[in-house]
Coordinates of C-alpha atoms in Angstrom, one line a residue:
Chain A
D24 CA 150.4 -29.8 -178.7
G25 CA 151.8 -26.2 -179.0
G26 CA 155.2 -27.5 -179.4
I27 CA 156.5 -27.4 -175.7
T28 CA 155.2 -30.8 -173.6
Q29 CA 154.8 -31.3 -170.1
S30 CA 154.7 -35.0 -167.6
P31 CA 153.5 -35.9 -166.2
K32 CA 150.4 -34.3 -166.1
Y33 CA 149.4 -36.0 -162.8
L34 CA 152.2 -36.4 -160.0
F35 CA 151.4 -37.9 -156.7
R36 CA 154.5 -37.7 -153.9
K37 CA 154.4 -38.6 -149.7
E38 CA 156.2 -36.1 -148.1
G39 CA 160.0 -36.4 -147.8
Q40 CA 160.4 -37.4 -151.1
N41 CA 161.7 -35.3 -154.1
V42 CA 159.9 -35.1 -157.1
T43 CA 160.8 -33.8 -161.1
L44 CA 158.4 -32.1 -163.3
S45 CA 159.5 -32.6 -166.9
C46 CA 159.8 -29.8 -169.5
E47 CA 160.6 -29.9 -172.9
Q48 CA 160.4 -27.3 -176.1
N49 CA 160.8 -27.8 -179.8
L50 CA 160.3 -24.3 -180.8
N51 CA 163.8 -23.2 -180.6
H52 CA 163.3 -20.7 -177.8
D53 CA 165.8 -19.6 -175.5
A54 CA 164.2 -18.6 -172.6
M55 CA 162.3 -21.2 -170.7
Y56 CA 160.3 -20.6 -167.2
W57 CA 158.8 -22.3 -164.5
Y58 CA 155.7 -20.8 -162.6
R59 CA 153.3 -22.3 -159.9
Q60 CA 149.7 -21.3 -160.4
D61 CA 147.3 -21.8 -157.0
P62 CA 144.0 -20.3 -157.2
G63 CA 143.7 -16.5 -156.5
Q64 CA 147.5 -15.7 -156.5
G65 CA 148.0 -15.8 -160.2
L66 CA 151.3 -17.4 -161.6
R67 CA 154.3 -16.7 -159.5
L68 CA 157.5 -17.3 -161.3
I69 CA 159.7 -20.3 -159.8
Y70 CA 163.2 -20.5 -162.0
Y71 CA 163.8 -19.2 -165.6
S72 CA 166.5 -19.2 -168.1
Q73 CA 167.6 -17.2 -170.6
I74 CA 170.3 -19.2 -171.9
V75 CA 172.1 -22.8 -171.6
N76 CA 173.7 -24.0 -168.4
D77 CA 172.1 -20.8 -166.6
F78 CA 169.8 -20.0 -164.9
Q79 CA 168.3 -17.5 -161.8
K80 CA 165.8 -17.8 -158.8
G81 CA 162.3 -16.2 -160.1
D82 CA 160.2 -14.8 -156.7
I83 CA 159.4 -18.3 -154.7
A84 CA 162.4 -20.4 -155.8
E85 CA 163.0 -21.8 -152.2
G86 CA 162.3 -25.8 -152.0
Y87 CA 162.7 -26.1 -155.9
S88 CA 165.9 -26.4 -158.5
V89 CA 166.2 -27.0 -162.1
S90 CA 168.9 -27.3 -164.4
R91 CA 169.5 -26.3 -167.9
E92 CA 172.0 -28.5 -170.2
K93 CA 170.3 -28.3 -173.4
K94 CA 168.0 -25.2 -174.6
E95 CA 165.3 -28.3 -175.5
S96 CA 164.4 -29.2 -171.9
F97 CA 164.1 -27.1 -168.3
P98 CA 163.6 -29.7 -165.2
L99 CA 162.2 -28.8 -162.3
T100 CA 162.7 -30.7 -158.8
V101 CA 160.1 -29.8 -156.0
T102 CA 162.2 -31.1 -153.2
S103 CA 161.5 -32.4 -149.7
A104 CA 162.4 -28.6 -148.4
Q105 CA 159.5 -26.7 -150.6
K106 CA 156.8 -26.8 -147.2
N107 CA 153.5 -26.5 -149.5
P108 CA 154.4 -28.1 -152.6
T109 CA 150.7 -29.3 -154.2
A110 CA 149.7 -27.1 -157.3
F111 CA 149.8 -26.8 -160.4
Y112 CA 152.8 -26.2 -162.3
L113 CA 153.3 -24.2 -165.5
C114 CA 156.1 -24.6 -167.8
A115 CA 156.6 -21.7 -170.7
S116 CA 159.1 -20.8 -173.4
S117 CA 160.2 -17.6 -175.2
I118 CA 162.4 -16.1 -177.8
Y119 CA 165.1 -14.4 -175.9
G120 CA 165.7 -10.9 -176.7
A121 CA 163.3 -10.7 -179.2
G122 CA 161.3 -7.6 -177.0
A123 CA 158.2 -9.0 -176.3
N124 CA 158.1 -12.1 -173.9
V125 CA 155.6 -13.4 -175.4
L126 CA 155.5 -17.5 -173.6
T127 CA 154.3 -20.6 -174.6
F128 CA 153.1 -22.6 -172.1
G129 CA 152.8 -25.8 -171.8
A130 CA 149.8 -28.1 -170.7
G131 CA 150.5 -28.2 -167.0
S132 CA 151.3 -31.0 -164.1
R133 CA 149.3 -31.1 -161.2
L134 CA 151.2 -32.1 -158.1
T135 CA 149.8 -33.6 -155.1
V136 CA 151.4 -34.4 -151.8
L137 CA 150.0 -37.6 -150.1
Chain B
G19 CA 159.7 -5.2 -155.6
E20 CA 157.7 -5.1 -158.8
N21 CA 154.0 -6.1 -158.1
V22 CA 150.9 -6.4 -160.6
E23 CA 147.3 -6.0 -158.9
Q24 CA 144.4 -7.3 -160.4
H25 CA 141.2 -6.5 -160.1
P26 CA 137.9 -7.8 -160.0
S27 CA 139.3 -11.2 -158.7
T28 CA 135.6 -12.6 -160.3
L29 CA 133.3 -11.1 -162.5
S30 CA 130.4 -12.3 -163.7
V31 CA 128.0 -10.4 -166.7
Q32 CA 124.8 -11.2 -168.9
E33 CA 125.7 -12.4 -172.2
G34 CA 126.1 -9.7 -174.6
D35 CA 127.3 -7.4 -171.7
S36 CA 130.8 -5.7 -171.6
A37 CA 133.2 -7.1 -169.2
V38 CA 135.9 -5.0 -167.8
I39 CA 139.3 -6.2 -166.3
K40 CA 141.9 -3.4 -164.4
C41 CA 145.7 -3.7 -163.9
T42 CA 148.1 -1.5 -162.1
Y43 CA 152.0 -2.2 -162.0
S44 CA 154.7 -1.1 -159.9
D45 CA 157.3 -0.8 -161.8
S46 CA 157.7 2.4 -164.1
A47 CA 160.0 1.1 -166.7
S48 CA 157.7 -2.1 -167.3
N49 CA 156.7 -1.1 -171.2
Y50 CA 155.3 -4.4 -172.7
F51 CA 151.4 -5.6 -171.5
P52 CA 150.1 -9.1 -172.2
W53 CA 146.6 -10.7 -171.0
Y54 CA 146.8 -14.6 -171.2
K55 CA 143.2 -16.1 -171.1
Q56 CA 143.1 -19.5 -169.3
E57 CA 139.8 -21.8 -170.1
L58 CA 139.4 -24.4 -167.4
G59 CA 141.3 -27.0 -167.7
K60 CA 143.6 -25.6 -170.2
R61 CA 147.0 -23.5 -170.8
P62 CA 147.4 -19.8 -170.6
Q63 CA 147.1 -18.6 -174.2
L64 CA 148.1 -15.1 -175.3
I65 CA 145.2 -13.1 -176.1
I66 CA 146.0 -9.5 -176.9
D67 CA 149.1 -7.4 -175.9
I68 CA 150.0 -3.8 -175.9
R69 CA 153.7 -1.9 -175.9
S70 CA 153.9 1.5 -173.6
N71 CA 154.2 3.2 -177.1
V72 CA 150.7 2.5 -178.1
G73 CA 147.4 4.1 -175.7
E74 CA 145.3 1.3 -176.6
K75 CA 144.8 -2.0 -179.4
K76 CA 142.2 -3.4 -180.1
D77 CA 141.7 -7.0 -181.6
Q78 CA 137.7 -7.5 -183.0
R79 CA 135.5 -7.3 -179.5
I80 CA 138.8 -7.4 -177.1
A81 CA 140.4 -4.2 -176.5
V82 CA 143.2 -2.6 -174.0
T83 CA 144.0 0.6 -172.7
L84 CA 146.8 1.5 -171.2
N85 CA 147.6 5.0 -169.2
K86 CA 151.1 4.9 -168.2
T87 CA 150.9 8.0 -166.3
A88 CA 149.1 6.2 -163.6
K89 CA 150.5 2.9 -164.4
H90 CA 147.3 1.0 -165.2
F91 CA 145.8 -0.9 -168.0
S92 CA 142.7 -2.5 -168.5
L93 CA 141.4 -5.8 -171.1
H94 CA 137.8 -4.7 -172.7
I95 CA 135.3 -7.5 -173.5
T96 CA 132.7 -6.2 -175.8
E97 CA 129.5 -8.3 -176.2
T98 CA 130.5 -11.4 -174.2
Q99 CA 130.0 -14.6 -175.6
P100 CA 129.6 -18.0 -173.1
E101 CA 133.0 -18.9 -174.3
D102 CA 134.6 -15.8 -172.9
S103 CA 134.2 -17.7 -169.7
A104 CA 137.6 -18.3 -168.7
V105 CA 140.8 -16.9 -165.9
Y106 CA 142.2 -12.9 -167.3
F107 CA 145.7 -12.8 -166.3
C108 CA 147.5 -9.4 -166.9
A109 CA 151.2 -9.1 -166.6
A110 CA 153.9 -6.4 -167.0
S111 CA 157.3 -6.6 -167.6
R112 CA 160.3 -4.2 -169.0
E113 CA 162.3 -5.0 -172.4
G114 CA 163.5 -7.9 -172.2
G115 CA 162.6 -9.0 -168.6
K116 CA 160.7 -11.0 -167.0
L117 CA 156.7 -11.1 -166.6
I118 CA 155.9 -10.1 -163.4
F119 CA 151.8 -11.6 -163.3
G120 CA 148.7 -10.0 -161.6
Q121 CA 146.2 -12.3 -160.1
G122 CA 144.1 -13.4 -162.5
T123 CA 140.3 -12.8 -162.9
E124 CA 137.6 -15.5 -163.0
L125 CA 135.0 -14.2 -165.6
S126 CA 131.9 -16.3 -166.1
V127 CA 129.5 -14.6 -169.2
K128 CA 125.9 -16.3 -168.3
P129 CA 123.8 -17.2 -171.4

């Protein structure tokens, strides 16, 4: 499945609940990313990590948190502080330091807040 | 901050015609410009990319042109086919930096 797996594919959340989206890669890529996709707004970067135990905020980090305890895994938590969490979330990875940030994407997770 | 503007947001062409999607970027230090294609319900996939030391790159029916002075780059698809229908995203980044994506163009190729 392209070497990068996201789960779950669909997720429903009640307001006030935190949810965690999983992202696992077996490509031995150093860098991992989380993007949010909304119609007409392209792909907006939430968080990214270039090395284990280190990560940086992207353009829309408010209301989200991440961890990078293992090279293969980069889970995203959507907290209750995120005001409009209903969206399609894409995880991606790339070879850090290769000079060309070719991204390999997962299949995505669609989060709906009820 | 860095910004990438993409136009048009929707594009409809007749099968066999050409399609052109244009992007402009704000960071003059950007030197890597990829294009991703996302078919309905699928993940984005890289279709072509170009670096700043090259003005044009072709791959069969797809070509990308880059004008660094004007800070814009374009995707050209010739002899369009129904399977070209998808959302296309441009992006720009510095060497080793994070990618900034455009808003996307929904291309529809009518048989």
